[in-house]
Coordinates of C-alpha atoms in Angstrom, one line a residue:
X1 CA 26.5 6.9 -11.0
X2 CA 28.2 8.5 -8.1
X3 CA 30.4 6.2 -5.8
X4 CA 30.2 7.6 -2.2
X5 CA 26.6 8.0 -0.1
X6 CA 24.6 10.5 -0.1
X7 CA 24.6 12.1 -3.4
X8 CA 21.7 12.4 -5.9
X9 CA 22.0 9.9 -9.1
X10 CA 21.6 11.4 -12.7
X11 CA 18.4 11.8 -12.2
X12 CA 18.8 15.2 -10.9
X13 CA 21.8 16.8 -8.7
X14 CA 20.5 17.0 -5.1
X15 CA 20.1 21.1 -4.1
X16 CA 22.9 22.9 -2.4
X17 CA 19.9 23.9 0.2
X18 CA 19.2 20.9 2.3
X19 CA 15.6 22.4 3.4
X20 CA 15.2 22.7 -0.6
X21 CA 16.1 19.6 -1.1
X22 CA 14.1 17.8 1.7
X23 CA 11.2 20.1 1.0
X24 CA 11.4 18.9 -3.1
X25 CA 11.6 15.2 -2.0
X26 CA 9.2 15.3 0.9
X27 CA 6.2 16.8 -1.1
X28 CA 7.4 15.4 -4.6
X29 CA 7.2 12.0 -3.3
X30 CA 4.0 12.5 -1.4
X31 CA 1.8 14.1 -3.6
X32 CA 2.7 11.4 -6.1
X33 CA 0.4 8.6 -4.0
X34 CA -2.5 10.9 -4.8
X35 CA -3.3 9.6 -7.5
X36 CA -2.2 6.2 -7.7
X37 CA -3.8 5.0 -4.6
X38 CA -7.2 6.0 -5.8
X39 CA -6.2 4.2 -9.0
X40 CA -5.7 1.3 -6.7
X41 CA -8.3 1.4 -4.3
X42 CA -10.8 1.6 -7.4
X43 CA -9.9 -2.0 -7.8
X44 CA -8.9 -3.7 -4.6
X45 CA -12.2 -2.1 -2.9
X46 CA -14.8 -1.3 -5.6
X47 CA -13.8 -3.9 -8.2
X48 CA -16.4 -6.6 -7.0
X49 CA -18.9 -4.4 -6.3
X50 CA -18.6 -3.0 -10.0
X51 CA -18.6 -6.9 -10.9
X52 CA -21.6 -8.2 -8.8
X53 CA -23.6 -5.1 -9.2
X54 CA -22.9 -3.5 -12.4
X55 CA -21.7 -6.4 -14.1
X56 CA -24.3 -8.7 -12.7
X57 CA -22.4 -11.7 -12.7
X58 CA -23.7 -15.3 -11.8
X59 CA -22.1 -17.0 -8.6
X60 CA -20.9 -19.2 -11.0
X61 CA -18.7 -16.7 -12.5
X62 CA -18.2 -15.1 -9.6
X63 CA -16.0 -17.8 -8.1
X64 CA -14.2 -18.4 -11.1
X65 CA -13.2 -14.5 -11.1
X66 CA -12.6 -15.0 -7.0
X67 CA -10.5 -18.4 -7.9
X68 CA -8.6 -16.2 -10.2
X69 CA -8.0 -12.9 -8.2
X70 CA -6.5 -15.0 -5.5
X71 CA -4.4 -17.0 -7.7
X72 CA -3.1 -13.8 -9.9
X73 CA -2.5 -11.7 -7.2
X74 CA -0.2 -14.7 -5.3
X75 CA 1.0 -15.0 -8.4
X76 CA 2.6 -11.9 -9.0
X77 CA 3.2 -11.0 -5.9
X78 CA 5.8 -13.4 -5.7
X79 CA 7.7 -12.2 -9.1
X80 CA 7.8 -8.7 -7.7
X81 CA 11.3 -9.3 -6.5
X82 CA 12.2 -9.9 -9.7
X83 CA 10.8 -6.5 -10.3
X84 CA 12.8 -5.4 -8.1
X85 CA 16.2 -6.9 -8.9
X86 CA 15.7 -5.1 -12.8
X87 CA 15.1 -2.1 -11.0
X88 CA 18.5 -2.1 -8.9
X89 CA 20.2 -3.5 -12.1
X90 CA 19.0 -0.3 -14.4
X91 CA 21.2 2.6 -15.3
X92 CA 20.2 5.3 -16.8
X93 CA 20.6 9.1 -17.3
X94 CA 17.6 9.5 -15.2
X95 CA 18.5 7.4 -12.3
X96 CA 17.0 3.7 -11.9
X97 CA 13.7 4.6 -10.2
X98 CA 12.4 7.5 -12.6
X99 CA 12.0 5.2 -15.8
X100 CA 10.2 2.6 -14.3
X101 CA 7.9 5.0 -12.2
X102 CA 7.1 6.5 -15.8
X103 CA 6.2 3.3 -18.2
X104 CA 4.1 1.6 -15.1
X105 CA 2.0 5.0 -14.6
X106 CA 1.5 5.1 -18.2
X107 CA 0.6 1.2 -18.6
X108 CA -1.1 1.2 -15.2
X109 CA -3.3 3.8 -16.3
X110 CA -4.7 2.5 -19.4
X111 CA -5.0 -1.2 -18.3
X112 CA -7.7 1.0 -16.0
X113 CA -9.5 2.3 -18.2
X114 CA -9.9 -1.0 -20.2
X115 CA -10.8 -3.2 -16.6
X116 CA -14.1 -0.4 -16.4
X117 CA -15.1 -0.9 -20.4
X118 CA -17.9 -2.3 -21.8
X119 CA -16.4 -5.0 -23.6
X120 CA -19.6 -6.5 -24.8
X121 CA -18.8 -10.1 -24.0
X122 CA -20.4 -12.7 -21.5
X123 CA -19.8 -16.5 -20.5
X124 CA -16.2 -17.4 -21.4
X125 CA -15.1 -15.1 -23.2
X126 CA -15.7 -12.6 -20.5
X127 CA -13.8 -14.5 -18.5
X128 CA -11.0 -14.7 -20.9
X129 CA -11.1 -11.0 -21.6
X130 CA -11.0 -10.1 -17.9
X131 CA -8.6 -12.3 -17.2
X132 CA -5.9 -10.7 -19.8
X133 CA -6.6 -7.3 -18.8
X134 CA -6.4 -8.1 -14.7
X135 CA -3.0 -9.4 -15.9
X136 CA -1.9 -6.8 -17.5
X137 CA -3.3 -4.1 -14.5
X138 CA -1.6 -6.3 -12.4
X139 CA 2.4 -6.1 -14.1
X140 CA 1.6 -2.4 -14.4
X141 CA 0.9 -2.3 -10.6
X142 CA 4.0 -4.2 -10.0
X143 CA 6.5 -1.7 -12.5
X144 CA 5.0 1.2 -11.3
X145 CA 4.6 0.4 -7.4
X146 CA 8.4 -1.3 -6.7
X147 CA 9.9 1.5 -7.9
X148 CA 8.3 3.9 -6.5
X149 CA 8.3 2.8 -3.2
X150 CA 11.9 1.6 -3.9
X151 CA 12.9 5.5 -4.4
X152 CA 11.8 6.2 -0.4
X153 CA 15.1 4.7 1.1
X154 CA 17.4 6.9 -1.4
X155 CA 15.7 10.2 -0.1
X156 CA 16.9 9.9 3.0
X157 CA 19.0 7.6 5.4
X158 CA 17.2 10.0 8.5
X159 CA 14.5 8.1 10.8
X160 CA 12.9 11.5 11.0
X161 CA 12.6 12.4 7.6
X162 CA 11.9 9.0 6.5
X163 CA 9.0 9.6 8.5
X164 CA 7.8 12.8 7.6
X165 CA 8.4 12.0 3.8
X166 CA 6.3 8.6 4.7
X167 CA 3.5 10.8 6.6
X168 CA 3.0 13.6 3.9
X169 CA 2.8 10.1 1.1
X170 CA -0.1 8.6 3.7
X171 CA -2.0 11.7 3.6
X172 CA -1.8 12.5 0.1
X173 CA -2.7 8.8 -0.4
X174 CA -5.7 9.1 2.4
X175 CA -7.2 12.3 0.1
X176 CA -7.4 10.1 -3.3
X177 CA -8.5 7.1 -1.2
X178 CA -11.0 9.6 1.0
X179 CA -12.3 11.7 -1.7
X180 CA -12.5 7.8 -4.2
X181 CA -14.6 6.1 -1.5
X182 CA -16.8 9.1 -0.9
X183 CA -18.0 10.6 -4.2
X184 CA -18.2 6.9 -5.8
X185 CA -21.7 5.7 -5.1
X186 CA -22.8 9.8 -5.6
X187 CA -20.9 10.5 -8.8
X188 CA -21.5 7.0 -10.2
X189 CA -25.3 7.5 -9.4
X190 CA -25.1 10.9 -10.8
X191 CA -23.5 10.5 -14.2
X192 CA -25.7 6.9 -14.7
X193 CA -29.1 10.0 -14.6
X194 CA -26.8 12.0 -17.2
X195 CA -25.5 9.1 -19.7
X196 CA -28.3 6.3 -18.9
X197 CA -25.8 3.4 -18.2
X198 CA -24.4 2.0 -14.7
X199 CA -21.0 0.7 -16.9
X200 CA -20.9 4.4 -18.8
X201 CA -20.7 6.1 -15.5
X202 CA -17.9 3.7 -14.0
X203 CA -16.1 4.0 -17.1
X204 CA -15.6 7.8 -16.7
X205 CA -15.1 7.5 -13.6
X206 CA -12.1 5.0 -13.8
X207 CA -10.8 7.4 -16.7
X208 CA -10.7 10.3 -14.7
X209 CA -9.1 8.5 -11.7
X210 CA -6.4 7.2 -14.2
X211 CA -5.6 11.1 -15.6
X212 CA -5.4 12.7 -12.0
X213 CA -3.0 9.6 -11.3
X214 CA -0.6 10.0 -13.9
X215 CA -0.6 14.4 -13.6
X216 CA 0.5 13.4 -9.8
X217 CA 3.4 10.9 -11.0
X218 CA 4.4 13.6 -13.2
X219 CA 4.9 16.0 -10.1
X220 CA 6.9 13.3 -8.5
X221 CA 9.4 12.6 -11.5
X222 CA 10.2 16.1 -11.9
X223 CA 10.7 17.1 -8.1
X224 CA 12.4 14.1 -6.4
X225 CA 16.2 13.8 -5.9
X226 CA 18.2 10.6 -4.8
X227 CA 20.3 11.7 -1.8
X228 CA 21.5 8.1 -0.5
X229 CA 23.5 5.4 -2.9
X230 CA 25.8 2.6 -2.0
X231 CA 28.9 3.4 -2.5
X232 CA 30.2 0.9 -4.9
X233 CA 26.4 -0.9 -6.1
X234 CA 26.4 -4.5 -6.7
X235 CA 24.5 -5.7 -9.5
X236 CA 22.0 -8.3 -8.4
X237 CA 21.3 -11.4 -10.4
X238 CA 18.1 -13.7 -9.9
X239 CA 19.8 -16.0 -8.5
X240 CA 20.7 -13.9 -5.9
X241 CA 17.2 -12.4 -5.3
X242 CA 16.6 -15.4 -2.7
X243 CA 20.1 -14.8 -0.4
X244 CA 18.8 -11.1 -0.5
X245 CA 15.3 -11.7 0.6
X246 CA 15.9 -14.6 3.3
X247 CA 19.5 -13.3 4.2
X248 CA 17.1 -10.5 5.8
X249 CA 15.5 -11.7 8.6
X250 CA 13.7 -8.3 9.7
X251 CA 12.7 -7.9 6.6
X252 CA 10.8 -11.1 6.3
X253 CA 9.2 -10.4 10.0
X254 CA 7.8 -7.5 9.2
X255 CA 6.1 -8.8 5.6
X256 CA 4.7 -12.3 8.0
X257 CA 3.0 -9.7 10.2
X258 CA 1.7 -7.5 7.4
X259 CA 0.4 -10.0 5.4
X260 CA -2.2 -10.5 8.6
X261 CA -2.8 -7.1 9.1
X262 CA -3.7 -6.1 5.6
X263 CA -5.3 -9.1 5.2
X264 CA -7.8 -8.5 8.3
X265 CA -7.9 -5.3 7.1
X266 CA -8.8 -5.3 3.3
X267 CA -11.9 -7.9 4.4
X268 CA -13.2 -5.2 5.9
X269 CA -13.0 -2.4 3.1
X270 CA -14.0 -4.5 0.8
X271 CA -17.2 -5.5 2.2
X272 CA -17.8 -2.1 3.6
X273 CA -20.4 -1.2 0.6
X274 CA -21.9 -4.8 0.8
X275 CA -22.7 -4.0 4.9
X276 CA -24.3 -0.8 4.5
X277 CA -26.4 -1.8 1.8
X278 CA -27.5 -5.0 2.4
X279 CA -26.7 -5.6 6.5
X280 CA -27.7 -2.2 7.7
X281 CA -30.0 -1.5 5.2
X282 CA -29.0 2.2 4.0
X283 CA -26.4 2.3 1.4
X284 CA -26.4 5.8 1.4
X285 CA -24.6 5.6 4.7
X286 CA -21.6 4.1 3.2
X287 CA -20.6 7.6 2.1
X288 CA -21.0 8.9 5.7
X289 CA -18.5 5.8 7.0
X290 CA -16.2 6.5 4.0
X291 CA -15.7 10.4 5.1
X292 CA -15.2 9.3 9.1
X293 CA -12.4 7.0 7.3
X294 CA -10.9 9.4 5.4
X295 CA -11.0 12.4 8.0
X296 CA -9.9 9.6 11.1
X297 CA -6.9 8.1 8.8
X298 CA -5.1 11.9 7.6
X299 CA -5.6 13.4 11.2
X300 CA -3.8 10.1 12.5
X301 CA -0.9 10.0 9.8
X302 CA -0.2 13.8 10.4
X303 CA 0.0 12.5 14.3
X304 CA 2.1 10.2 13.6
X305 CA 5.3 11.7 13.6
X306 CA 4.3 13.9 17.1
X307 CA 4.0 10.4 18.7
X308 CA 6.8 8.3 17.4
X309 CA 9.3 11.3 19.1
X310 CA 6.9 11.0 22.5
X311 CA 6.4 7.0 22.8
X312 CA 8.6 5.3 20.2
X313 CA 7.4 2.9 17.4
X314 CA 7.0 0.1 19.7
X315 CA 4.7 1.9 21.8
X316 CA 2.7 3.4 19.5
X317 CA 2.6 -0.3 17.4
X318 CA 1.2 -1.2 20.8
X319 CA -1.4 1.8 21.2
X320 CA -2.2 1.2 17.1
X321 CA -3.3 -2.1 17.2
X322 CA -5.4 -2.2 20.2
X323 CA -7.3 1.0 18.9
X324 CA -8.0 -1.8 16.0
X325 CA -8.9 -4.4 17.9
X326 CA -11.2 -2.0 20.2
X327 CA -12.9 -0.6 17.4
X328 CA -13.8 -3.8 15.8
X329 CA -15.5 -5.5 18.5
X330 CA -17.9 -2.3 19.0
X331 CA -18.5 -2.2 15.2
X332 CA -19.7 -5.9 16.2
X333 CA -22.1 -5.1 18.7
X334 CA -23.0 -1.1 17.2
X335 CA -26.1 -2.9 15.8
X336 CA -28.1 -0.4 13.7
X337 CA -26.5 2.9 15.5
X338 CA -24.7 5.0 13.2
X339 CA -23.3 6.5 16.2
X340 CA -22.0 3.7 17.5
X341 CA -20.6 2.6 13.9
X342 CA -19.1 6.6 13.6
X343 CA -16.9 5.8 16.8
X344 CA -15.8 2.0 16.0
X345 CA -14.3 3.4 12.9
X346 CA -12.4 6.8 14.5
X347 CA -11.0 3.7 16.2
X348 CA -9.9 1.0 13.6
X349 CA -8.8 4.0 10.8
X350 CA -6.7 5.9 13.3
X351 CA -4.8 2.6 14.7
X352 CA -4.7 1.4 10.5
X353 CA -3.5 5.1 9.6
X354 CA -1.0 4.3 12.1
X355 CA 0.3 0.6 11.3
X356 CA 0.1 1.3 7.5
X357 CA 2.7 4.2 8.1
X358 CA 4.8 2.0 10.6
X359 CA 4.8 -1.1 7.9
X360 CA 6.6 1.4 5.5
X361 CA 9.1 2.6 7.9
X362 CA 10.0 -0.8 9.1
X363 CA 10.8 -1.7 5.2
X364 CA 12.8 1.2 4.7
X365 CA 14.8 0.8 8.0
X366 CA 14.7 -3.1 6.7
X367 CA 17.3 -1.6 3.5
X368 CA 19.9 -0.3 5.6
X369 CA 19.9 -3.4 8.1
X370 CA 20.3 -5.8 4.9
X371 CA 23.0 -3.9 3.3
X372 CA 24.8 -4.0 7.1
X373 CA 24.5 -7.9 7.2
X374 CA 24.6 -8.5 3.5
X375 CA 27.3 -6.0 2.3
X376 CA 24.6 -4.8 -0.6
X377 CA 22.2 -2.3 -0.9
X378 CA 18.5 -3.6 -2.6
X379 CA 16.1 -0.6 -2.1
X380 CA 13.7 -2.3 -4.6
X381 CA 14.4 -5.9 -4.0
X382 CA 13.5 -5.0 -0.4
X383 CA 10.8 -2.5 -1.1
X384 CA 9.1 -5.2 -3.5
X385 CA 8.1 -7.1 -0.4
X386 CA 6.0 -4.2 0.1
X387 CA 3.9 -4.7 -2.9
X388 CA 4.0 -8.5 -2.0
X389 CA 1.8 -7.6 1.1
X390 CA -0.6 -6.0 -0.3
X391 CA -1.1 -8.1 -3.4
X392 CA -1.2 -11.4 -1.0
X393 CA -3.5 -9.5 1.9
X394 CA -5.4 -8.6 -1.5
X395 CA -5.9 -12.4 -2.8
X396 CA -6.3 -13.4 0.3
X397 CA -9.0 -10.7 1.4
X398 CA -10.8 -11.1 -2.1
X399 CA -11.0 -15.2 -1.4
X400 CA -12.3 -14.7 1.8
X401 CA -14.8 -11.5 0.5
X402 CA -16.1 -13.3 -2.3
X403 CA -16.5 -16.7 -0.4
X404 CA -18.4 -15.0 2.3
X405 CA -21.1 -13.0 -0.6
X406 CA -21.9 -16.3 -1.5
X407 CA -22.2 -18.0 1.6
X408 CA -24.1 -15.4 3.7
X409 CA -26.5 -14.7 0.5
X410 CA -25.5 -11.3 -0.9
X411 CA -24.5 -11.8 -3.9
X412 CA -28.1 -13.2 -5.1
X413 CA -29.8 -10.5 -2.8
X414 CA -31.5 -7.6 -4.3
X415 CA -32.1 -5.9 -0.9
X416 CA -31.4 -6.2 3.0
X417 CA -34.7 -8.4 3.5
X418 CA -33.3 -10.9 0.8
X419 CA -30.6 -11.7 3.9
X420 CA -31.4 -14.1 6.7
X421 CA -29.9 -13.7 10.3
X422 CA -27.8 -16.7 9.9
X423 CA -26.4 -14.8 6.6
X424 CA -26.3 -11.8 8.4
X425 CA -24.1 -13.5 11.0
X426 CA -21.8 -15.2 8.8
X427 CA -21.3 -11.6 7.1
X428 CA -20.4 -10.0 10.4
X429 CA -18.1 -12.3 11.5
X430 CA -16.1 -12.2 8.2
X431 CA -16.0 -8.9 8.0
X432 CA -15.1 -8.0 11.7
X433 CA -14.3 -11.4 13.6
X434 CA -11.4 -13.1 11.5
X435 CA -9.6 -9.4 11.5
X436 CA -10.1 -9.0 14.5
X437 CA -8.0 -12.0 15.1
X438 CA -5.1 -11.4 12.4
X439 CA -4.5 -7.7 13.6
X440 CA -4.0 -9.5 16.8
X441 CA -1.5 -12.0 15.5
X442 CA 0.1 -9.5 13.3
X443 CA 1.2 -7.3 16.4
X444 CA 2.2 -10.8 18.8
X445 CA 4.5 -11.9 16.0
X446 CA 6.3 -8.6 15.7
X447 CA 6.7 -7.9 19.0
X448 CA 8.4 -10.8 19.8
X449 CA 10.4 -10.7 16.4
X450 CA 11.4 -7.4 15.1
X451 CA 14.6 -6.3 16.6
X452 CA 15.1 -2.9 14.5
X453 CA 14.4 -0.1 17.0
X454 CA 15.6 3.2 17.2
X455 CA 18.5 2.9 18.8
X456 CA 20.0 -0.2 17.1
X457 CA 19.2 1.4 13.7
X458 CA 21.0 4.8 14.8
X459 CA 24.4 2.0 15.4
X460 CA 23.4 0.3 12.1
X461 CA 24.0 3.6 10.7
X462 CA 26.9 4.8 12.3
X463 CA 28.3 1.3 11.4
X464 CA 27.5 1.7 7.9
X465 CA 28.9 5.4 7.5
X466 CA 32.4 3.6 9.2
X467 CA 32.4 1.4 6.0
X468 CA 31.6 3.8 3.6
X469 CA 34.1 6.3 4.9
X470 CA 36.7 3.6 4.5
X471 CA 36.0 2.2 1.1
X472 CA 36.1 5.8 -0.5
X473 CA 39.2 6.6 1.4
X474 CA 37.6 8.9 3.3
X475 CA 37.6 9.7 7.3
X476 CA 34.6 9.1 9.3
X477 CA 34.0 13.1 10.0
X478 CA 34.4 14.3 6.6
X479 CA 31.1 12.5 5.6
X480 CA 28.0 14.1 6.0
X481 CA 25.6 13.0 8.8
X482 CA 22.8 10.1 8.2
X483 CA 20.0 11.4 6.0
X484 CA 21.8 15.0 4.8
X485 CA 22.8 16.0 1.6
X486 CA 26.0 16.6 0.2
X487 CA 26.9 19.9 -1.1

C-alpha cells in the first residue's frame, strides 16, 4: 500500500497523464452502474409486480412476503457497515475495492437469475424458498454495492471531478434503469407470445439483465485507478464501526434526510405500473411515463454539473426539491391527461435526477470531513450508509406499497373497474401525498443541518493536505493539489 495521498493502490499505478487518468476513472466507474442498476431496479420496482401478477400470490402471502421485505431489507441495511469495515480492512494485490466489486457482481448476478425461476413450489415452502434466495440477493447487493460506491472517494479528492465522475455514473445508471423500465412490459409480453409462459419470459429477462451487469463491472475493474489513500490507514475494528459512524455528524444528516427522500420516492416507482394499469386504466402508458423518466432524469444529471458552478449545491438542493414537490401535486390533480401526467413527471425526475446526484456527493465530501474530525479515513464504512438508504427507503417504500395494494383493492383487481373511488383515493394519496410530504422534510432537515458547503470543504482540504504533508515529512507545496494525480 502506498503511504502518502494521492497515489493509486496495487490495483493499478495511476497514469502519468492526469486527463488519462481522470478520463479511465471517470468513464470506468460510470459505465459500471449500467448494469447493476437495472439489475437493481428489476427488483426494488418490478419485483411485486412479477409477484402479484406473474406469481399470483394470495393477499395472505402477500403480506407475509411485505412483512419480510421490510424486515430483510432493515435488516441488512444495518450490517452494511460491517461491510464496510472488511472492506477498509482488506489488502490485496488488487487494491481493497476491486475484489469485493468482483465476488458481489458474480454472486449478485446469479441470486437474480434464481429470484425470476420457476421453482415449482407454493404455500410454505414458497415462502421458504423466497425467503433464502431474497437473502442471499440481498448480501450480494451489500458486497457488491459498498464497495463500489466506496471506490468513488479514492478517485478523486476534487469537488469538480467528484461531480463529473458522479454525473457520467447517474447517466449510465439512468440508461439501464430507462431502457429496464421501458422495454419490460413490451419484451416481457413479447417473449410470453414466443415461449408461452409469463415466468419463462421474466426469467430471460432477469438473465439477460444479470449478463449485461456483470460485462459493465468487468469495464469498471479493469479501467479504474485509486488516486487518493490515507497516508498511514488505520485498520478499523467492529467495535469501532459505531465511533466512525456517529463521530460523523454530517454524515448521519445527510442519511436522516435521504431516508425520506428515497423513501417518498420509491413509493412512487413502485406503484407506477399498478397506476397506469389499474387507476388510469391503460397500462400500455406506463411505457410512455417510463421514457419521459428516463429522458427527464439523464438531461438533468448531465445539467447538473453546469448548475452547481452557477448556483451552488444549496441552491440547486433548493430548486431540486421544489421541482418535486411541484410535480407531485399536478400528478395529483392531472386526472386522466397524459399531458398533464407527461409534465408532472419532467418535474419530479429532473429535481430526483438532481437530489440523487447531490446525496452521493454529500457522502463523498462526508469521507474527507470524518477523516478531519476523526483522524481516519473509512471510504466504505461511510459509503455503506449509502446502501443503508436505499435498502431502508426500500423496506420502508415496499411496506407502505404493499399495504396500500391491499387496502385500496389492487391486488385482488383484475382490471381498473374492479377499483372503487375510495380505493382509488387511497392509491393516490400513497403514491403522491405521503412523498410529497417526506421530500419536503428531507430538504427542511438538511437545510438546517448540513454544514459541508463548498467553501468549508475546500478548508477541510487544505487542512487535511497540512497533515498529510507533515506526517510524511513533506512541505505543504511539494504535494500535489486536492484531487490530482501524482506522477
Amino acid at each position: 500500500m502506498p503511504t502518502h495521498p494521492g497515489t493509486g493502490d496495487a490495483a493499478g499505478t495511476p497514469s502519468s497523464d492526469p486527463n488519462v487518468a481522470r478520463w479511465r476513472n471517470t468513464w470506468g466507474f460510470g459505465l459500471g452502474t449500467l448494469g447493476r442498476d437495472m439489475v437493481a431496479t428489476l427488483v426494488s420496482m418490478f419485483l411485486l409486480v412479477y409477484l402479484t401478477e406473474v406469481v399470483e400470490v394470495s393477499n395472505a402471502t402477500l403480506g407475509v412476503i411485505t412483512a419480510v421485505l421490510v424486515l430483510m431489507r432493515l435488516f441488512d441495511a444495518i450490517n452494511d457497515p460491517v461491510m464496510g469495515a472488511v472492506v477498509d480492512n482488506t489488502r490485496t494485490r488488487w487494491g481493497k475495492f476491486k475484489p469485493w466489486i468482483a465476488v458481489g457482481a458474480l454472486s449478485w448476478a446469479a441470486a437474480t437469475v434464481l429470484m425470476f425461476s420457476d421453482w415449482g413450489l407454493d404455500g410454505a415452502w414458497f415462502l421458504v424458498v423466497f425467503i433464502g434466495v431474497y437473502l442471499l440477493w440481498e448480501i450480494a447487493y451489500t458486497v457488491n454495492d459498498i464497495s463500489y460506491y466506496g471506490m468513488l472517494p479514492a478517485l478523486s479528492r476534487d469537488q469538480a471531478d467528484r461531480e463529473r465522475i458522479g454525473s457520467v455514473a447517474r447517466v449510465c445508471a439512468s440508461i439501464g434503469i430507462f431502457v429496464l423500465v421501458v422495454g419490460l412490459v413490451p419484451v416481457t409480453t413479447a417473449l410470453e407470445g414466443v415461449l408461452g409462459s409469463a415466468r419463462s419470459a421474466w426469467f430471460c429477462v432477469a438473465a439477460a439483465v444479470a449478463v449485461i451487469m456483470i460485462a459493465f463491472q468487468v469495464i469498471t475493474l479493469l479501467a479504474t485507478r485509486q488516486q487518493v489513500t490515507a497516508a498511514a490507514p488505520v485498520p478499523t475494528r467492529l467495535r469501532d464501526l459505531v465511533s466512525v459512524i456517529i463521530g460523523n455528524d454530517q454524515l448521519l444528516w445527510v442519511t436522516g434526510a435521504m431516508v425520506m427522500f428515497m423513501t417518498g420516492y420509491t413509493i412512487t416507482t413502485s406503484l407506477g405500473l399498478y397506476y397506469f394499469t389499474y387507476i388510469f386504466g391503460d397500462a400500455q402508458m406506463y411505457s410512455v411515463f417510463a421514457a419521459i423518466l428516463g429522458v427527464t432524469q439523464i438531461v438533468g444529471l448531465l445539467c447538473f454539473p453546469m448548475a452547481s458552478r452557477r448556483w451552488g449545491r444549496r441552491r440547486v438542493h433548493l430548486l431540486a426539491t421544489a421541482a418535486c414537490v411541484i410535480g407531485y401535486v399536478v400528478f395529483f390533480a392531472a386526472g386522466r391527461s397524459m399531458v398533464i401526467i407527461g409534465i408532472a413527471g419532467v418535474l419530479l425526475f429532473a429535481g430526483q435526477a438532481f437530489i440523487q446526484l447531490l446525496m452521493m456527493m454529500f457522502i463523498a465530501d462526508s469521507v474527507e470531513y470524518g477523516q478531519w474530525k476523526l483522524g481516519r479515513r473509512n471510504e466504505s464504512v461511510t459509503f455503506s450508509l449509502q446502501p443503508f438508504i436505499y435498502k431502508a427507503s426500500s423496506a420502508l417504500a415496499s411496506g407502505a406499497a404493499g399495504l396500500t395494494l391491499i387496502l385500496s383493492g389492487v391486488n385482488e383487481a383484475t382490471s381498473a373497474s374492479d377499483i372503487t373511488e375510495q380505493g382509488a383515493l387511497v392509491f393516490r394519496l400513497a403514491m403522491m401525498g405521503l412523498p410529497v410530504l417526506l421530500v419536503a422534510l428531507s430538504w427542511l432537515l438538511l437545510r438546517r443541518r448540513y454544514r459541508l458547503d463548498e467553501a468549508r470543504y475546500a478548508e477541510i482540504v487544505a487542512d487535511l493536505g497540512a497533515r498529510e504533508a507533515a506526517a510524511t515529512g513533506l512541505s505543504t507545496d511539494r504535494l500535489a493539489p486536492p484531487g490530482a494525480e501524482n506522477p
